[in-house]
Coordinates of C-alpha atoms in Angstrom, one line a residue:
Chain A
M1 CA 100.8 83.1 113.9
P2 CA 99.1 83.2 117.8
E3 CA 100.6 85.2 120.4
I4 CA 102.7 83.3 122.6
I5 CA 103.9 86.1 124.8
K6 CA 101.7 88.7 125.7
V7 CA 102.6 91.9 128.2
D8 CA 100.9 94.7 129.0
N9 CA 101.9 97.6 131.0
L10 CA 104.4 95.6 133.0
I11 CA 105.9 97.4 135.9
Q12 CA 108.3 96.1 138.8
V13 CA 109.6 98.0 141.6
Y14 CA 111.9 96.3 143.7
G15 CA 111.9 96.9 147.5
D16 CA 114.6 99.6 147.6
G17 CA 112.6 101.8 145.4
T18 CA 114.2 101.0 141.8
K19 CA 112.2 100.7 139.0
A20 CA 113.8 98.1 136.9
V21 CA 110.9 97.8 134.6
D22 CA 108.6 101.5 133.8
D23 CA 105.4 100.3 131.9
I24 CA 106.5 97.9 128.8
S25 CA 104.5 96.3 126.7
F26 CA 104.8 94.0 123.8
T27 CA 103.6 90.8 122.5
I28 CA 105.7 88.1 120.6
R29 CA 104.4 85.4 118.2
E30 CA 104.8 81.9 118.0
G31 CA 107.9 80.8 115.8
E32 CA 109.3 84.4 116.3
F33 CA 113.0 85.3 117.0
F34 CA 112.4 88.0 119.4
G35 CA 115.5 90.3 120.8
F36 CA 115.7 92.4 123.6
L37 CA 118.5 94.6 123.3
G38 CA 120.1 97.0 125.9
P39 CA 122.5 97.9 128.2
N40 CA 123.1 96.6 132.0
G41 CA 120.8 97.4 133.8
A42 CA 118.2 98.3 131.3
G43 CA 115.6 96.0 132.6
K44 CA 116.1 92.9 130.3
S45 CA 116.7 90.4 133.2
T46 CA 114.1 91.2 135.4
T47 CA 111.6 91.3 132.5
I48 CA 112.9 87.5 131.6
K49 CA 112.5 86.7 135.2
I50 CA 109.1 87.9 135.8
L51 CA 108.1 86.1 132.1
T52 CA 109.6 82.7 133.3
T53 CA 107.7 82.6 137.0
L54 CA 111.1 83.5 138.6
L55 CA 110.0 86.8 140.1
A56 CA 106.3 88.0 141.1
K57 CA 105.5 91.3 139.1
T58 CA 104.5 95.1 140.6
S59 CA 101.9 95.4 138.3
G60 CA 100.9 94.8 134.6
S61 CA 99.3 91.7 133.1
V62 CA 101.7 88.7 131.7
T63 CA 100.5 85.8 129.8
V64 CA 103.1 83.2 128.4
A65 CA 101.4 80.8 126.0
G66 CA 97.9 81.8 127.4
Y67 CA 98.7 80.7 131.0
N68 CA 98.7 83.7 133.4
V69 CA 102.2 83.7 135.2
D70 CA 100.9 84.6 138.6
K71 CA 98.0 82.1 138.5
E72 CA 99.4 79.1 136.0
P73 CA 103.4 79.0 136.5
Q74 CA 103.5 75.5 136.3
N75 CA 102.0 75.2 133.4
I76 CA 104.4 77.8 131.8
R77 CA 107.4 75.9 133.3
K78 CA 106.6 73.0 131.4
I79 CA 107.0 74.5 127.6
I80 CA 109.8 76.7 128.6
G81 CA 113.3 77.0 128.5
V82 CA 115.5 78.8 130.2
Q83 CA 119.1 79.7 129.9
S84 CA 121.0 82.5 131.9
Q85 CA 124.1 84.0 131.1
E86 CA 126.3 82.6 133.3
T87 CA 126.8 78.7 132.4
V88 CA 124.7 76.6 135.0
I89 CA 125.1 72.9 135.0
D90 CA 126.0 70.8 137.9
A91 CA 129.5 70.4 137.3
D92 CA 129.9 66.5 139.7
L93 CA 127.7 64.9 137.3
T94 CA 128.3 64.1 133.9
G95 CA 126.9 65.3 130.7
R96 CA 124.1 62.4 130.7
E97 CA 123.3 62.9 134.0
N98 CA 123.1 66.8 134.0
L99 CA 120.7 66.4 131.0
T100 CA 118.6 63.4 132.6
L101 CA 118.2 65.1 135.8
Q102 CA 116.7 68.1 133.4
G103 CA 114.3 65.3 132.2
H104 CA 113.0 63.9 135.6
F105 CA 112.2 67.7 136.6
Q106 CA 110.3 67.7 133.9
Q107 CA 108.5 64.5 134.5
M108 CA 109.2 62.8 131.4
R109 CA 109.2 58.7 131.1
S110 CA 112.2 56.9 131.3
N111 CA 112.9 55.4 128.3
M112 CA 111.3 58.3 126.4
L113 CA 114.3 60.2 128.1
R114 CA 117.2 58.0 127.3
E115 CA 116.4 58.3 123.7
R116 CA 116.1 62.0 123.9
V117 CA 119.3 62.7 125.9
D118 CA 121.2 60.5 123.1
E119 CA 119.6 62.7 120.5
L120 CA 120.7 65.8 122.2
L121 CA 124.1 64.4 123.3
K122 CA 124.6 63.9 119.3
L123 CA 123.6 67.0 118.6
M124 CA 125.2 69.1 120.8
D125 CA 128.3 67.3 119.8
L126 CA 129.1 66.1 123.2
Q127 CA 128.7 62.1 122.6
E128 CA 132.2 61.5 123.2
V129 CA 132.4 63.2 127.0
A130 CA 128.8 62.1 127.7
D131 CA 129.8 60.2 130.8
K132 CA 132.8 62.4 131.9
R133 CA 132.0 64.7 134.6
A134 CA 131.1 68.4 133.5
R135 CA 133.9 69.8 135.7
N136 CA 136.5 68.6 133.1
Y137 CA 134.6 69.9 129.9
S138 CA 135.8 73.2 127.9
G139 CA 134.1 76.3 128.0
G140 CA 131.9 75.8 125.0
M141 CA 131.3 72.4 125.8
K142 CA 129.9 73.4 129.0
K143 CA 127.9 75.9 127.3
R144 CA 126.2 73.5 124.6
L145 CA 125.4 71.2 127.7
D146 CA 123.5 73.9 129.6
L147 CA 122.2 74.5 126.1
A148 CA 120.9 71.1 125.6
S149 CA 119.8 70.7 129.4
I150 CA 117.2 73.3 128.7
L151 CA 115.8 71.6 125.4
V152 CA 115.3 68.1 127.1
H153 CA 111.6 68.4 127.5
K154 CA 111.6 70.0 123.6
P155 CA 110.3 73.3 124.7
K156 CA 107.9 75.6 122.8
L157 CA 109.7 78.9 124.3
L158 CA 113.2 79.3 124.9
F159 CA 114.8 82.5 126.8
L160 CA 118.0 83.1 126.7
D161 CA 120.0 85.7 128.7
E162 CA 122.9 86.9 126.8
P163 CA 123.5 83.4 125.6
T164 CA 127.0 83.7 123.8
T165 CA 128.4 86.5 126.8
G166 CA 132.1 85.6 127.5
L167 CA 132.4 82.8 124.5
D168 CA 135.2 82.8 121.9
P169 CA 134.2 84.0 118.6
Q170 CA 134.4 80.4 117.2
S171 CA 131.9 78.8 120.0
R172 CA 129.8 81.7 119.6
N173 CA 129.3 81.3 116.2
V174 CA 128.4 77.7 117.0
I175 CA 125.6 78.2 119.9
W176 CA 124.1 80.9 117.2
E177 CA 123.6 77.9 114.2
Y178 CA 122.2 75.9 117.0
L179 CA 119.5 78.5 117.9
E180 CA 118.7 79.4 114.2
K181 CA 118.3 75.7 113.3
L182 CA 116.0 75.4 116.7
N183 CA 113.9 78.2 115.6
K184 CA 113.9 77.1 111.9
E185 CA 113.4 73.6 112.2
E186 CA 111.8 73.1 115.2
N187 CA 109.9 76.2 115.3
I188 CA 110.8 77.1 118.9
T189 CA 110.0 80.7 119.5
M190 CA 113.2 82.8 120.9
F191 CA 113.5 85.4 123.1
L192 CA 116.9 86.6 123.4
T193 CA 118.4 89.4 125.6
T194 CA 121.8 90.4 124.1
Q195 CA 124.5 93.9 124.7
Y196 CA 125.7 92.6 121.0
M197 CA 124.6 94.5 118.0
E198 CA 125.9 91.5 115.7
E199 CA 124.0 88.9 117.5
A200 CA 120.9 91.0 117.5
D201 CA 121.5 91.4 113.7
R202 CA 122.2 88.0 112.9
L203 CA 119.7 86.0 114.8
C204 CA 116.5 88.4 115.1
R205 CA 113.9 89.0 113.1
K206 CA 112.1 91.5 115.8
L207 CA 113.9 93.6 118.2
S208 CA 113.1 96.0 121.0
I209 CA 115.4 98.4 122.6
I210 CA 114.8 98.7 126.4
D211 CA 116.5 101.3 128.3
N212 CA 116.1 102.4 131.8
G213 CA 113.3 100.3 131.8
R214 CA 111.2 101.4 129.2
I215 CA 111.1 100.3 125.4
V216 CA 112.8 103.3 123.4
I217 CA 112.1 101.3 119.8
S218 CA 110.9 98.3 118.3
G219 CA 110.7 96.6 114.7
S220 CA 112.8 94.4 112.7
P221 CA 116.5 95.3 112.4
K222 CA 115.8 96.2 108.6
E223 CA 113.3 98.5 109.7
L224 CA 114.8 100.2 112.8
K225 CA 118.1 101.0 110.1
Q226 CA 116.2 102.3 107.8
Q227 CA 114.8 104.4 110.8
V228 CA 117.9 105.8 111.6
G229 CA 117.8 106.8 107.7
A230 CA 121.2 108.1 107.6
D231 CA 124.7 106.7 107.2
S232 CA 127.5 107.5 108.7
I233 CA 131.2 108.4 108.6
K234 CA 133.6 108.2 111.4
L235 CA 136.4 110.7 111.5
S236 CA 139.5 110.8 113.1
Y237 CA 141.9 113.7 112.9
E238 CA 145.1 115.0 114.6
N239 CA 145.1 117.3 117.3
D240 CA 147.2 119.9 117.8
E241 CA 145.9 121.8 120.4
S242 CA 143.9 120.1 123.4
K243 CA 141.2 118.0 122.0
N244 CA 137.8 119.5 122.9
V245 CA 138.8 123.2 120.8
T246 CA 139.5 121.1 117.7
N247 CA 136.6 118.9 118.9
E248 CA 134.4 122.2 118.5
K249 CA 135.8 123.4 115.2
A250 CA 135.6 120.3 113.8
K251 CA 131.9 119.9 114.9
K252 CA 131.6 123.4 113.5
I253 CA 132.9 123.0 110.4
L254 CA 131.0 119.7 109.7
G255 CA 127.8 121.6 110.5
E256 CA 128.2 123.8 107.4
I257 CA 128.5 121.2 105.5
Q258 CA 125.0 120.5 103.4
G259 CA 123.3 116.9 104.0
V260 CA 124.7 116.7 107.2
T261 CA 121.7 115.2 109.9
N262 CA 123.9 114.6 113.1
I263 CA 127.2 115.3 114.5
L264 CA 127.9 112.9 117.6
D265 CA 131.3 112.2 119.5
S266 CA 132.9 108.9 119.4
D267 CA 135.8 106.8 120.0
G268 CA 139.1 109.3 119.0
G269 CA 137.0 111.0 116.9
L270 CA 133.4 112.1 115.7
T271 CA 130.7 110.2 113.7
V272 CA 128.5 112.2 110.9
Y273 CA 125.2 110.9 109.8
A274 CA 124.1 112.0 106.6
K275 CA 122.0 110.8 104.0
N276 CA 123.9 109.2 100.9
A277 CA 127.2 110.2 102.8
G278 CA 129.1 109.1 100.1
F279 CA 128.5 112.1 97.9
I280 CA 129.6 114.4 100.8
I281 CA 132.9 113.1 101.6
P282 CA 134.6 114.9 99.2
D283 CA 133.0 118.4 100.5
I284 CA 134.6 117.6 104.5
V285 CA 137.8 116.4 103.2
R286 CA 138.2 119.6 101.2
A287 CA 136.7 121.6 104.6
F288 CA 139.1 120.1 106.7
D289 CA 142.0 121.0 104.3
K290 CA 141.1 124.6 104.2
Q291 CA 141.1 124.6 108.2
K292 CA 144.2 122.7 108.0
I293 CA 143.4 119.8 109.7
K294 CA 145.0 116.7 109.4
L295 CA 142.3 114.4 108.6
T296 CA 143.7 110.3 109.6
S297 CA 141.0 108.1 108.6
V298 CA 137.6 108.4 107.3
N299 CA 135.3 105.4 107.2
F300 CA 132.2 105.4 106.2
S301 CA 128.9 103.0 106.8
S302 CA 125.6 102.3 106.0
P303 CA 123.3 102.2 109.1
T304 CA 124.2 99.5 111.6
L305 CA 122.1 98.6 115.0
D306 CA 124.8 100.3 117.0
D307 CA 123.7 103.6 115.5
I308 CA 120.4 102.8 116.5
F309 CA 121.1 102.2 119.7
L310 CA 123.6 105.3 120.1
K311 CA 120.6 107.6 118.9
H312 CA 118.2 105.7 120.9
T313 CA 119.8 105.7 124.1
G314 CA 122.7 108.1 123.6
R315 CA 125.3 105.3 124.5
R316 CA 127.7 103.3 122.4
I317 CA 127.9 99.7 123.6
R318 CA 132.1 99.2 123.6
T319 CA 133.2 95.7 122.6
E320 CA 135.9 95.9 125.5
E321 CA 133.1 96.2 127.7
L322 CA 131.2 93.2 127.1
V323 CA 133.9 90.8 126.8
Q324 CA 134.7 91.9 130.6
N325 CA 131.4 91.8 131.5
P326 CA 130.7 90.8 134.9
K327 CA 129.0 87.6 136.1
G328 CA 125.6 87.5 137.0
G329 CA 122.5 87.2 135.3
I330 CA 118.6 85.9 135.6
F331 CA 120.0 82.9 137.9
S332 CA 122.3 84.8 140.3
R333 CA 121.8 86.6 142.9
R334 CA 122.7 89.6 141.9
R335 CA 119.6 91.1 140.5
R336 CA 119.4 93.7 137.6
Chain B
M1 CA 103.7 61.3 143.7
T2 CA 105.4 64.3 141.9
L3 CA 106.8 64.7 145.3
I4 CA 108.1 61.3 145.8
H5 CA 109.4 61.0 142.0
D6 CA 111.3 64.4 142.5
T7 CA 113.0 64.0 146.0
R8 CA 113.9 60.6 144.6
Y9 CA 116.3 61.9 141.7
L10 CA 117.2 64.7 144.2
F11 CA 118.4 62.7 146.6
M12 CA 120.4 60.8 144.2
R13 CA 122.1 64.2 142.9
S14 CA 123.1 65.0 146.3
L15 CA 124.2 61.6 146.9
K16 CA 126.3 61.4 143.8
K17 CA 127.7 64.8 144.5
L18 CA 129.0 63.7 147.5
I19 CA 130.5 60.7 146.8
R20 CA 132.3 62.4 143.9
N21 CA 133.8 64.9 146.6
P22 CA 135.4 62.5 149.1
I23 CA 137.5 65.3 150.6
L24 CA 133.9 66.1 152.2
L25 CA 133.3 62.8 153.4
F26 CA 136.8 63.3 154.9
F27 CA 136.5 66.2 156.6
S28 CA 133.0 65.5 158.4
L29 CA 134.5 62.1 159.3
F30 CA 138.4 63.1 160.4
Q31 CA 137.0 64.9 163.7
P32 CA 135.0 62.3 165.1
I33 CA 137.4 59.4 164.1
I34 CA 140.3 61.6 165.9
F35 CA 138.0 62.1 169.0
L36 CA 137.3 58.0 168.9
L37 CA 141.2 57.4 168.6
L38 CA 142.8 59.8 170.5
F39 CA 140.3 61.7 172.7
T40 CA 138.8 58.2 174.2
Q41 CA 142.5 57.2 174.7
L42 CA 143.5 60.5 176.8
F43 CA 140.7 60.2 178.6
S44 CA 140.6 56.6 179.2
K45 CA 141.9 56.8 183.0
F46 CA 138.4 58.8 183.4
A47 CA 136.7 55.2 183.7
S48 CA 138.8 54.6 187.0
I49 CA 137.3 57.1 188.7
P50 CA 134.3 55.9 191.2
D51 CA 130.9 56.5 190.0
F52 CA 132.1 56.2 186.6
P53 CA 128.6 55.3 184.8
A54 CA 130.5 52.9 181.8
E55 CA 132.9 50.3 181.8
S56 CA 135.7 52.8 179.5
Y57 CA 135.9 55.8 178.4
L58 CA 135.3 54.8 175.0
A59 CA 132.0 53.2 175.8
F60 CA 130.8 56.4 177.5
A61 CA 132.3 58.8 174.6
T62 CA 131.4 56.8 171.7
P63 CA 127.5 58.5 171.8
G64 CA 129.0 61.7 172.0
I65 CA 131.1 61.2 169.3
L66 CA 128.3 60.1 167.1
L67 CA 126.4 63.2 167.7
Q68 CA 129.4 65.0 167.2
N69 CA 129.4 63.8 163.3
A70 CA 125.7 64.0 163.0
F71 CA 126.6 67.9 163.9
S72 CA 129.8 67.9 161.2
S73 CA 127.9 66.5 158.4
A74 CA 124.7 68.8 159.3
L75 CA 127.1 71.9 158.7
Q76 CA 127.5 70.6 155.3
S77 CA 124.0 71.0 154.3
G78 CA 123.7 74.3 154.4
T79 CA 126.8 75.3 152.7
S80 CA 125.4 72.9 149.6
I81 CA 122.2 75.0 149.2
V82 CA 124.9 77.9 149.3
D83 CA 126.6 76.5 146.4
D84 CA 123.3 76.0 144.2
L85 CA 122.4 79.5 144.9
D86 CA 125.7 80.7 144.0
S87 CA 126.0 78.6 141.0
G88 CA 122.2 78.9 139.8
Y89 CA 121.7 75.9 139.7
L90 CA 118.6 76.3 142.4
H91 CA 117.3 78.9 140.0
K92 CA 117.6 76.6 137.1
M93 CA 115.4 74.0 139.1
L94 CA 113.1 76.8 139.8
V95 CA 112.1 77.7 136.1
T96 CA 111.3 73.8 135.6
P97 CA 107.9 72.0 137.4
V98 CA 110.1 70.1 140.0
S99 CA 108.2 70.1 143.5
R100 CA 109.6 73.0 145.5
S101 CA 109.4 70.6 148.6
A102 CA 111.2 68.2 147.2
I103 CA 114.3 70.4 146.8
L104 CA 114.5 70.9 150.5
L105 CA 113.2 66.8 151.2
G106 CA 115.8 65.5 148.3
R107 CA 118.4 67.8 150.3
L108 CA 117.3 66.4 154.1
T109 CA 117.1 63.0 153.1
S110 CA 120.2 62.8 151.7
D111 CA 121.7 64.1 154.5
A112 CA 119.8 61.5 157.0
F113 CA 121.2 58.9 154.7
R114 CA 124.3 59.9 155.0
V115 CA 124.8 60.6 158.7
T116 CA 123.5 57.0 159.0
I117 CA 126.3 55.6 157.0
Q118 CA 129.0 57.8 159.1
S119 CA 127.3 56.5 162.3
L120 CA 127.8 52.6 161.1
I121 CA 131.6 53.3 160.4
I122 CA 132.0 54.9 163.6
L123 CA 130.3 52.5 165.3
G124 CA 132.1 50.1 163.2
L125 CA 135.2 51.2 164.5
A126 CA 134.0 51.6 168.0
Y127 CA 133.1 48.0 168.1
L128 CA 136.8 46.9 167.3
L129 CA 138.3 49.2 169.6
G130 CA 135.9 47.0 171.7
T131 CA 132.7 48.7 172.5
S132 CA 129.5 47.1 171.3
V133 CA 125.6 48.1 171.6
V134 CA 124.1 46.2 174.1
T135 CA 120.4 46.3 172.6
G136 CA 122.0 44.5 170.1
I137 CA 120.3 45.0 166.3
G138 CA 117.1 46.4 167.2
G139 CA 118.8 48.6 169.7
L140 CA 121.4 49.6 166.9
L141 CA 118.7 50.3 164.4
L142 CA 117.2 53.0 167.1
I143 CA 120.3 54.7 167.6
L144 CA 120.9 55.3 164.1
A145 CA 117.4 56.5 164.0
T146 CA 117.6 59.0 166.9
I147 CA 120.9 60.4 165.3
A148 CA 119.5 60.8 161.9
F149 CA 116.6 62.5 163.0
F150 CA 118.8 64.7 165.8
G151 CA 121.4 65.3 162.4
L152 CA 118.0 66.6 160.6
A153 CA 117.0 69.0 163.2
W154 CA 120.5 70.0 162.6
S155 CA 120.8 70.3 159.3
G156 CA 117.7 72.7 159.5
I157 CA 119.6 75.1 161.5
S158 CA 122.8 74.8 159.2
L159 CA 120.1 75.5 155.8
A160 CA 118.8 78.2 157.9
I161 CA 121.8 80.2 158.2
G162 CA 122.9 79.3 154.6
L163 CA 119.7 80.7 153.3
R164 CA 119.7 83.6 155.5
T165 CA 123.4 84.6 154.8
K166 CA 123.7 83.2 151.8
N167 CA 127.6 82.6 152.5
S168 CA 129.5 79.3 152.9
E169 CA 131.8 81.0 155.4
S170 CA 128.9 82.2 157.4
V171 CA 127.6 78.5 157.8
F172 CA 130.9 77.1 158.9
G173 CA 131.5 79.8 161.0
I174 CA 128.3 80.0 163.3
G175 CA 128.2 76.4 162.6
A176 CA 131.8 75.8 164.4
F177 CA 130.7 78.5 167.2
L178 CA 127.8 76.7 168.2
T179 CA 129.3 73.4 168.1
F180 CA 132.0 73.2 170.6
P181 CA 130.1 75.2 173.6
L182 CA 127.2 73.0 173.3
L183 CA 129.1 69.9 172.9
F184 CA 131.3 70.2 176.2
M185 CA 128.4 71.9 177.9
S186 CA 126.5 68.6 177.6
T187 CA 126.9 64.9 178.8
A188 CA 128.5 63.7 175.3
L189 CA 131.8 63.6 176.4
T190 CA 131.6 63.7 180.6
P191 CA 129.5 62.5 182.9
L192 CA 126.7 64.9 184.6
S193 CA 128.4 64.4 188.3
F194 CA 131.7 65.1 186.9
M195 CA 131.1 68.8 185.8
P196 CA 130.7 72.2 188.0
E197 CA 127.4 73.1 188.9
W198 CA 126.8 75.8 186.8
I199 CA 127.6 73.3 183.1
Q200 CA 125.2 71.1 185.1
N201 CA 122.5 73.1 184.8
V202 CA 123.5 74.4 181.5
S203 CA 123.7 70.4 180.3
N204 CA 120.4 70.1 181.7
F205 CA 118.6 72.6 179.6
N206 CA 121.3 71.3 176.3
P207 CA 119.4 69.2 173.7
I208 CA 122.5 67.6 173.0
S209 CA 122.4 65.9 176.7
Y210 CA 118.8 64.6 175.6
T211 CA 120.0 63.2 172.5
V212 CA 123.4 61.7 174.0
N213 CA 121.6 60.2 177.0
A214 CA 119.1 58.3 174.9
V215 CA 122.3 56.8 172.6
R216 CA 124.2 56.5 175.5
A217 CA 121.3 54.4 177.3
L218 CA 120.7 52.2 174.2
M219 CA 124.2 51.3 173.7
L220 CA 125.4 50.4 177.7
N221 CA 122.3 50.3 179.5
G222 CA 118.7 48.8 177.5
Y223 CA 115.6 50.6 176.3
E224 CA 115.1 53.0 179.1
W225 CA 112.3 54.7 177.5
N226 CA 111.7 57.5 179.8
T227 CA 115.3 58.9 178.3
I228 CA 114.3 58.0 174.7
I229 CA 110.9 59.7 174.7
A230 CA 112.2 62.8 176.0
A231 CA 115.3 62.8 173.5
Y232 CA 113.0 62.4 171.0
A233 CA 110.5 65.2 172.4
V234 CA 113.1 67.4 172.8
I235 CA 114.8 66.7 169.2
G236 CA 111.4 66.9 167.6
L237 CA 110.7 70.7 169.2
I238 CA 114.1 71.7 167.5
A239 CA 113.4 69.9 164.2
V240 CA 110.3 72.2 164.4
L241 CA 111.6 74.8 164.9
T242 CA 114.7 74.8 162.4
L243 CA 112.9 73.1 159.8
G244 CA 110.0 75.5 160.1
A245 CA 112.8 78.5 159.6
T246 CA 114.2 76.7 156.8
L247 CA 111.3 76.8 154.9
Y248 CA 110.2 80.4 155.8
L249 CA 113.7 81.2 154.3
F250 CA 113.7 78.8 151.2
R251 CA 110.0 80.5 150.6
K252 CA 111.2 83.7 150.5
V253 CA 114.4 82.9 148.5
I254 CA 112.1 81.6 146.1
N255 CA 109.6 84.2 145.8

């Protein structure tokens, strides 16, 4: 498959001196489902803005579908569809009018456009509300209309900036199914940014983790998980003294157990990494017993993307923070 | 071609949004209509003062009220671009190949259309109250064109403020701050000879006076070309400045 995005040594420095993107390079092939994973402010949105011709880069070379972002932005705009994290539709227009207007922006002919709009309204299950003003749509319907609106001109490449942020689990699942279908059946290349590990794991076949403007690691979810190379055991226990003392003590005990490769703090306890962790759980329990520390729970899991994230960025993303994610994406004025 | 095509659809979008938010229309028409119905009654005795240049105060003030109407609807132009910036819709357009100029042109043409319709409503009301245009249909069309042109120049101010401050309150605040002093220190509502000398001096430099004098000539006296050409020259100058500023700030926002 030929390359559809090629980024070499991309650097973006903002007026105030902030280095939002610090020398990144990557390529994406046609038909790929690519995920850009990183916390807020990592440089995801800035990268998307450059790729979608919204922002002029500081330096480096960027081509999309063979077109240079600086010299041929109009050609790029004809083949891409861009969805921002916040739902962007014109609430005063009906669903049908929203889609039709997007088609006009792409210079589509009226009869073709009419058919395409009907097709999308059907695909997104919006037929019944097609002629109602979008203001009255539910959150999930608005999101589907937004997604439909970037598909009107049959783009080859979709940019999805945190497409399911703020959605309830059911709506999120629906969007995931649409995205998978578009990727598989229509061979649309997907460039997705997300903070959700689950989303990246389910959808993406290739991932890059970005932190502080740099790509820290790339690969398929499976490869990345193998790289961590260890299962994890989450422990929580009762603290009789002040927490720190017990934590230190627990770490010391765990450090002496054979097979443990890493110990990290996690919410309300510790996460222990080990190859074949199943075998050392009895050792852990015995050691804690001996020191009279009461274990309250032991959870065992195979490597997840969350572990990879933690390993490479030193941070874990908490679900609660995601739900309350502040407004602001690539189309909004707040820049990342 | 693309420019005309895109402008057409963006023009339609603006109009649809306006019709579906009648409260906005109400707000911009409310003040001029109150002026037309109440203010002209309040000052009706003005007309009996010797040297008053019109038959009735209503006939005299209608051109000024038309200008006021152009002011208040132009103010909403700036807030609409702030809305598109805030919602992200502007950038949603910018990732498509839509003509960049059409984004502004669609806005401006719909503003001009809107102010024309509103002017017709005001002129219709004024007609019902007993004043008409002496120059007939030709003069009426020229009046509408003059007001629309003035409205465009004024939209330029509110668009520029909107693009600069990115804040609707600022657009309204600065707009209101400009509107009344400019209106009162012009010949919009008072004959020049009735003003204290210092306001006369301000009025002679006030673009509102030039515009209102031309409209008033067309309504009450006839085609006074000197006055009309002066008005177009002044509006043209303002338009170059305000629309130039708008274009400059718009380019800054989209890059």
